[in-house]
Amino acid sequence: MATYEIGQSGSFTKTITEADVVLFAGVSGDLNPAHVNEVAASQGMFKKRIAHGMLGASLISAVLGMHFPGPGTIYLGQNLKFVKPVAINDTLTATVKVTSINDKGWLTLDTTVTNQDGDPVIKGEANVIPPK
């Protein structure tokens, strides 16, 4: 049985590509012009296309399910705050850090996604049942 401690962490890094954005739009059904239409996006709030917020947030799931705690983790919940847009070709690092462990051994983790400049783009908290 795995043992977890406050402060343990894991991370995953990925560069968000044009293909990632197009494929995510197709899978999610989110065809918002801010993500898929350069002309419309250039006239919008960010003046260029941006990646879907949930695409960046999905890297948190990648950490939890594949790296720490790893395969077998059950994702119970997540709150998110999108603090900065993600541009196509940004390199994102999702990091999770254990902040509490309940009497059942379930974990609460601080979750942060940063860009290549170290700027936070997504912040939140996740609750998981770790693998045994």
Tab-separated table of C-alpha atoms in Angstrom:
chain	number	residue	atom	x	y	z
A	1	MET	CA	0.000	0.000	0.000
A	2	ALA	CA	1.384	3.389	-1.032
A	3	THR	CA	2.082	6.012	1.607
A	4	TYR	CA	1.511	9.691	0.908
A	5	GLU	CA	2.781	12.743	2.759
A	6	ILE	CA	1.912	16.434	2.884
A	7	GLY	CA	4.139	18.274	0.415
A	8	GLN	CA	4.624	15.383	-2.025
A	9	SER	CA	4.235	16.555	-5.595
A	10	GLY	CA	4.325	15.603	-9.239
A	11	SER	CA	4.327	17.428	-12.547
A	12	PHE	CA	3.903	17.065	-16.303
A	13	THR	CA	5.096	19.411	-19.066
A	14	LYS	CA	3.683	19.763	-22.593
A	15	THR	CA	3.847	22.310	-25.392
A	16	ILE	CA	0.348	23.176	-26.615
A	17	THR	CA	0.329	22.870	-30.406
A	18	GLU	CA	-2.036	23.913	-33.173
A	19	ALA	CA	-3.000	20.250	-33.522
A	20	ASP	CA	-3.821	20.021	-29.803
A	21	VAL	CA	-6.193	22.991	-30.058
A	22	VAL	CA	-7.924	21.703	-33.212
A	23	LEU	CA	-8.282	18.182	-31.827
A	24	PHE	CA	-9.560	19.473	-28.466
A	25	ALA	CA	-12.114	21.643	-30.288
A	26	GLY	CA	-13.344	18.577	-32.151
A	27	VAL	CA	-13.463	16.288	-29.138
A	28	SER	CA	-15.050	18.851	-26.808
A	29	GLY	CA	-17.360	20.510	-29.327
A	30	ASP	CA	-16.032	23.907	-28.186
A	31	LEU	CA	-15.610	25.700	-31.502
A	32	ASN	CA	-15.487	29.172	-29.941
A	33	PRO	CA	-13.848	31.495	-32.496
A	34	ALA	CA	-11.366	32.566	-29.796
A	35	HIS	CA	-9.833	29.112	-30.263
A	36	VAL	CA	-10.368	28.233	-33.923
A	37	ASN	CA	-10.758	31.418	-35.996
A	38	GLU	CA	-7.711	33.672	-36.346
A	39	VAL	CA	-9.645	36.592	-37.868
A	40	ALA	CA	-12.389	36.604	-35.238
A	41	ALA	CA	-9.888	36.035	-32.425
A	42	SER	CA	-7.757	38.983	-33.601
A	43	GLN	CA	-10.744	41.253	-32.942
A	44	GLY	CA	-11.458	39.769	-29.523
A	45	MET	CA	-10.205	40.350	-26.015
A	46	PHE	CA	-6.845	38.607	-26.468
A	47	LYS	CA	-6.111	39.831	-30.043
A	48	LYS	CA	-5.055	36.314	-31.101
A	49	ARG	CA	-6.240	32.735	-30.848
A	50	ILE	CA	-5.850	31.122	-27.452
A	51	ALA	CA	-6.007	27.524	-26.299
A	52	HIS	CA	-9.097	26.261	-24.507
A	53	GLY	CA	-8.861	26.745	-20.755
A	54	MET	CA	-9.911	23.151	-20.214
A	55	LEU	CA	-7.137	21.954	-22.532
A	56	GLY	CA	-4.616	23.462	-20.144
A	57	ALA	CA	-6.557	22.115	-17.170
A	58	SER	CA	-6.488	18.628	-18.674
A	59	LEU	CA	-2.751	18.542	-17.968
A	60	ILE	CA	-3.667	18.386	-14.274
A	61	SER	CA	-5.570	15.187	-15.017
A	62	ALA	CA	-2.500	13.874	-16.835
A	63	VAL	CA	-0.369	14.441	-13.733
A	64	LEU	CA	-2.883	12.821	-11.411
A	65	GLY	CA	-3.618	9.827	-13.610
A	66	MET	CA	-0.165	9.109	-14.995
A	67	HIS	CA	2.507	10.606	-12.733
A	68	PHE	CA	1.389	11.390	-9.178
A	69	PRO	CA	-0.394	9.690	-7.521
A	70	GLY	CA	-0.482	7.807	-10.837
A	71	PRO	CA	-2.435	5.041	-12.581
A	72	GLY	CA	-5.489	3.973	-10.623
A	73	THR	CA	-6.141	7.424	-9.143
A	74	ILE	CA	-9.831	8.324	-8.926
A	75	TYR	CA	-10.462	12.026	-9.604
A	76	LEU	CA	-13.245	13.176	-7.253
A	77	GLY	CA	-13.333	16.899	-7.904
A	78	GLN	CA	-11.487	19.994	-8.988
A	79	ASN	CA	-11.960	23.732	-8.713
A	80	LEU	CA	-10.173	25.951	-11.200
A	81	LYS	CA	-9.348	29.596	-11.711
A	82	PHE	CA	-8.109	30.625	-15.152
A	83	VAL	CA	-5.694	33.466	-14.423
A	84	LYS	CA	-3.956	34.038	-17.766
A	85	PRO	CA	-4.641	32.954	-21.366
A	86	VAL	CA	-2.624	30.163	-22.960
A	87	ALA	CA	-1.241	30.858	-26.425
A	88	ILE	CA	-0.648	28.211	-29.043
A	89	ASN	CA	2.967	26.998	-28.659
A	90	ASP	CA	3.094	27.880	-24.955
A	91	THR	CA	4.840	25.207	-22.913
A	92	LEU	CA	2.788	24.385	-19.848
A	93	THR	CA	3.779	22.588	-16.665
A	94	ALA	CA	1.029	21.209	-14.459
A	95	THR	CA	2.070	20.606	-10.859
A	96	VAL	CA	0.108	18.995	-8.046
A	97	LYS	CA	1.101	19.092	-4.380
A	98	VAL	CA	-0.503	17.252	-1.462
A	99	THR	CA	-1.976	19.701	1.060
A	100	SER	CA	-4.038	17.309	3.172
A	101	ILE	CA	-4.827	13.638	3.668
A	102	ASN	CA	-8.099	12.582	5.276
A	103	ASP	CA	-8.709	9.583	7.522
A	104	LYS	CA	-9.596	7.431	4.486
A	105	GLY	CA	-6.253	8.279	2.850
A	106	TRP	CA	-7.876	10.510	0.238
A	107	LEU	CA	-5.771	13.443	-0.930
A	108	THR	CA	-6.405	17.144	-1.395
A	109	LEU	CA	-3.872	18.707	-3.741
A	110	ASP	CA	-2.970	22.244	-4.724
A	111	THR	CA	-2.954	22.352	-8.539
A	112	THR	CA	-1.096	24.904	-10.644
A	113	VAL	CA	-0.406	25.184	-14.356
A	114	THR	CA	2.394	27.563	-15.353
A	115	ASN	CA	3.664	28.687	-18.745
A	116	GLN	CA	7.240	28.693	-20.031
A	117	ASP	CA	7.887	31.985	-18.218
A	118	GLY	CA	6.809	30.503	-14.889
A	119	ASP	CA	3.612	32.553	-14.875
A	120	PRO	CA	0.571	30.778	-13.416
A	121	VAL	CA	-2.171	30.320	-16.010
A	122	ILE	CA	-4.467	28.033	-13.981
A	123	LYS	CA	-4.781	27.557	-10.222
A	124	GLY	CA	-6.998	25.262	-8.229
A	125	GLU	CA	-7.464	22.385	-5.859
A	126	ALA	CA	-8.195	18.719	-6.568
A	127	ASN	CA	-9.541	15.864	-4.479
A	128	VAL	CA	-8.560	12.308	-5.357
A	129	ILE	CA	-8.593	8.763	-4.094
A	130	PRO	CA	-5.026	7.572	-4.667
A	131	PRO	CA	-4.257	4.051	-5.839
A	132	LYS	CA	-3.625	1.512	-3.110
